[in-house]
């Protein structure tokens, strides 16, 4: 058990590095479409959370090898790495005849001019002036607002991920407290939050400019109370209808949806060179 837990922790650590790297690329390559592109990336990731558990079960049935799920993950990561490498090399070849400014304005490229944020990207009308790329404005005003927003967003995201992930633990423990469900039924209960979370991400990513970051963060965090109280009610009785548990599984996707809008709301306030760290 101990070596397995340690190995899984290491695997999770490197998964977090991969996730952070992807979301660092989003504002660098798509500074004017952080919300929509981030939502699309989050949606695909959420769909993976829906499809992969089912695929793991199928592979185990076909091969009889319990570690086949890690083999599938290794194959997917290899494809993604090769695809990313080929795509970036293609961009470099197309931009090679031009000046360095023609390349994507990554923060690592010193000296590349950085355009000011467009008014349409403002998440709330309360900010009449926002120029984080200007050093004086950032040091006197911008940093304080950006960090305050970041520290408020972090616990909200923690709650969102907790509600999203706790359902998997609940499903695994249902048979132990008297819920007589088949393995297939349990698989569906575990997979549905990934499906709903992925679907909600694409919508959530567009809500920040409409409602404002502060109001939308408050609303989406408050919505987490619905699945939280619902789970607490449903597990009290083993005769709870399966349909109700399916609905709760879908509602747990609220936590996954929060991810996309939170990323857009956090990264907006920071200069491009600091978006990845934020």
XYZ file of C-alpha atoms in Angstrom:
278
model
C 0.000 0.000 0.000
C 2.713 2.510 0.950
C 4.724 2.255 -2.312
C 1.490 2.458 -4.305
C 0.310 5.600 -2.476
C 3.724 7.232 -2.893
C 3.774 6.396 -6.610
C 0.252 7.773 -7.091
C 1.237 10.967 -5.262
C 4.229 11.401 -7.590
C 1.979 10.769 -10.591
C -0.514 13.352 -9.334
C 2.298 15.876 -8.835
C 3.433 15.577 -12.435
C -0.172 15.724 -13.610
C -0.455 19.055 -11.796
C 2.666 20.295 -13.596
C 1.092 19.346 -16.916
C -2.157 21.095 -16.051
C -0.347 24.244 -14.936
C 1.760 24.272 -18.105
C -1.329 24.061 -20.294
C -3.067 26.914 -18.483
C 0.099 28.990 -18.693
C 0.020 28.581 -22.479
C -3.620 29.681 -22.775
C -3.170 33.375 -21.826
C 0.177 33.475 -23.637
C -1.135 32.237 -26.973
C -4.727 33.512 -26.679
C -4.597 36.698 -24.560
C -7.884 38.003 -25.993
C -9.784 34.739 -25.581
C -8.638 33.399 -22.226
C -12.166 32.557 -21.088
C -13.340 30.738 -24.204
C -10.108 28.813 -24.849
C -9.702 27.991 -21.160
C -13.293 26.805 -21.069
C -12.721 24.597 -24.096
C -9.604 23.081 -22.550
C -11.477 22.520 -19.302
C -14.413 20.975 -21.138
C -12.180 18.456 -22.918
C -10.454 17.673 -19.640
C -13.788 17.138 -17.931
C -14.945 14.845 -20.726
C -11.812 12.837 -20.095
C -12.903 12.511 -16.473
C -16.187 11.098 -17.755
C -14.864 8.765 -20.443
C -11.629 7.487 -18.907
C -13.142 5.677 -15.878
C -15.419 3.814 -18.275
C -12.457 3.073 -20.553
C -10.446 1.795 -17.582
C -13.208 -0.657 -16.745
C -13.460 -1.849 -20.332
C -9.694 -2.361 -20.591
C -9.621 -4.301 -17.350
C -12.432 -6.550 -18.603
C -10.670 -7.131 -21.923
C -7.136 -7.665 -20.641
C -7.579 -8.792 -17.059
C -4.636 -6.529 -16.163
C -5.444 -4.045 -13.401
C -2.628 -1.690 -14.385
C -3.923 -1.371 -17.940
C -5.425 1.997 -16.932
C -1.927 3.412 -16.403
C -0.858 2.026 -19.769
C -3.736 3.915 -21.389
C -2.744 7.119 -19.582
C 0.839 6.688 -20.774
C -0.360 6.320 -24.370
C -2.535 9.430 -24.150
C 0.262 11.511 -22.645
C 2.669 10.341 -25.361
C 0.246 11.359 -28.113
C -0.361 14.751 -26.484
C 3.383 15.399 -26.083
C 4.184 14.537 -29.698
C 1.214 16.589 -30.948
C 2.228 19.629 -28.897
C 5.843 19.353 -30.058
C 4.832 19.091 -33.720
C 2.405 22.025 -33.446
C 4.959 24.360 -31.862
C 7.656 23.375 -34.361
C 5.225 24.125 -37.175
C 4.594 27.593 -35.700
C 8.330 28.196 -35.451
C 8.933 27.177 -39.053
C 6.180 29.498 -40.283
C 7.544 32.416 -38.251
C 11.238 31.778 -38.936
C 11.588 34.233 -41.847
C 10.011 37.014 -39.810
C 11.310 38.955 -36.850
C 11.117 37.490 -33.352
C 8.069 39.685 -32.660
C 6.107 37.550 -35.126
C 6.270 34.602 -32.727
C 3.573 34.205 -30.052
C 4.198 36.807 -27.352
C 5.231 34.371 -24.639
C 6.383 36.035 -21.408
C 9.722 34.254 -21.796
C 10.496 36.253 -24.946
C 12.044 39.426 -23.563
C 11.481 42.552 -25.575
C 8.275 41.452 -27.273
C 5.734 44.296 -27.227
C 2.659 43.477 -25.178
C -0.638 45.059 -26.223
C -2.809 46.683 -23.583
C -5.925 44.831 -22.478
C -9.008 45.620 -24.494
C -12.027 47.189 -22.727
C -14.161 44.218 -23.829
C -12.083 41.972 -21.608
C -12.998 43.818 -18.429
C -14.825 41.406 -16.117
C -16.875 44.135 -14.407
C -17.851 47.735 -15.183
C -16.592 48.840 -11.750
C -13.053 49.005 -13.119
C -12.867 52.099 -15.305
C -9.112 51.922 -15.781
C -7.020 48.759 -15.852
C -3.441 48.779 -17.168
C -1.545 45.914 -15.499
C 1.206 45.941 -18.132
C 2.278 49.440 -17.043
C 4.780 49.120 -14.208
C 3.663 52.252 -12.333
C -0.018 51.337 -12.432
C 0.733 47.743 -11.442
C 2.931 48.664 -8.500
C 0.587 51.325 -7.128
C -2.860 49.851 -7.820
C -2.956 46.717 -9.912
C -0.993 44.316 -7.718
C -3.177 44.966 -4.663
C -6.441 44.310 -6.531
C -5.075 41.278 -8.376
C -3.725 39.614 -5.235
C -6.903 40.290 -3.282
C -8.928 38.655 -6.045
C -6.490 35.722 -6.118
C -6.674 35.049 -2.384
C -10.473 35.200 -2.432
C -10.627 32.873 -5.420
C -8.346 30.193 -3.956
C -10.661 28.994 -1.133
C -13.636 29.178 -3.513
C -11.828 26.905 -5.944
C -10.850 24.605 -3.091
C -14.521 24.202 -2.164
C -15.420 23.634 -5.816
C -12.879 20.852 -6.248
C -13.873 19.320 -2.908
C -17.536 19.042 -3.952
C -16.535 17.774 -7.394
C -14.158 15.105 -6.089
C -15.965 13.983 -2.934
C -18.625 12.254 -5.018
C -16.120 9.623 -6.160
C -15.423 8.757 -2.526
C -19.145 8.666 -1.724
C -19.851 6.320 -4.643
C -17.076 3.952 -3.580
C -18.565 3.709 -0.076
C -22.242 3.295 -1.049
C -22.192 -0.545 -1.073
C -20.680 -0.565 2.425
C -23.683 1.296 3.884
C -26.384 -0.784 2.260
C -26.869 0.583 -1.272
C -27.284 -2.427 -3.538
C -26.097 -1.197 -6.921
C -24.378 -3.064 -9.720
C -20.849 -2.237 -10.785
C -22.202 -0.602 -13.944
C -24.502 1.644 -11.921
C -21.619 2.680 -9.672
C -19.466 3.456 -12.715
C -22.146 5.768 -14.100
C -22.485 7.535 -10.767
C -18.728 8.097 -10.664
C -18.488 9.281 -14.270
C -21.387 11.741 -14.479
C -19.748 14.612 -12.521
C -17.008 14.634 -15.136
C -19.569 14.917 -17.912
C -21.597 17.717 -16.317
C -18.481 19.535 -15.121
C -17.048 19.483 -18.637
C -20.285 20.761 -20.153
C -20.659 23.547 -17.597
C -17.091 24.744 -18.067
C -17.745 26.000 -21.576
C -20.691 28.090 -20.321
C -19.076 29.231 -17.088
C -16.092 30.635 -18.978
C -18.313 33.258 -20.645
C -20.147 34.331 -17.495
C -17.435 36.451 -15.855
C -17.668 39.333 -18.378
C -21.471 39.244 -18.120
C -21.995 39.119 -14.355
C -18.650 40.396 -13.113
C -16.007 38.307 -11.397
C -17.039 39.070 -7.814
C -20.755 38.353 -8.288
C -20.192 35.247 -10.404
C -17.681 33.803 -7.926
C -20.198 34.335 -5.120
C -23.061 32.732 -7.036
C -21.116 29.705 -8.259
C -19.650 29.020 -4.822
C -23.109 29.288 -3.226
C -24.476 26.796 -5.779
C -22.166 24.180 -4.280
C -24.508 24.055 -1.275
C -27.105 22.231 -3.398
C -25.087 19.053 -4.077
C -23.440 19.234 -0.648
C -26.726 19.190 1.277
C -28.220 16.810 -1.280
C -25.521 14.218 -0.699
C -25.893 14.548 3.056
C -29.606 13.851 2.707
C -29.416 11.052 0.128
C -26.898 8.801 1.903
C -29.028 8.599 5.052
C -31.367 6.040 3.491
C -30.269 3.034 1.364
C -33.701 3.176 -0.305
C -32.928 6.546 -1.891
C -33.946 6.285 -5.564
C -31.112 5.737 -8.007
C -32.452 8.589 -10.131
C -31.905 11.045 -7.272
C -28.300 9.924 -6.966
C -27.850 10.422 -10.703
C -29.134 13.994 -10.349
C -26.766 14.639 -7.447
C -23.890 13.270 -9.518
C -24.712 15.770 -12.261
C -25.027 18.618 -9.737
C -21.553 17.847 -8.406
C -20.403 19.056 -11.808
C -20.999 22.586 -10.493
C -17.573 22.240 -8.914
C -15.979 21.384 -12.241
C -17.689 24.256 -13.978
C -16.199 26.691 -11.465
C -12.741 25.890 -12.746
C -13.075 27.632 -16.129
C -14.655 30.843 -14.869
C -12.222 31.031 -11.976
C -9.233 30.736 -14.321
C -10.561 33.558 -16.502
C -11.309 35.758 -13.485
C -7.882 35.213 -11.909
C -5.677 35.555 -14.979
C -7.376 38.728 -16.228
C -6.013 40.856 -13.394
C -2.353 39.893 -13.794
C 0.243 41.036 -16.346
C 0.880 38.482 -19.027
C 4.267 37.577 -17.571
C 2.583 36.597 -14.273
C -0.615 34.914 -15.494
C 0.914 31.447 -15.360
C 2.139 31.833 -11.790
C -1.248 33.194 -10.712
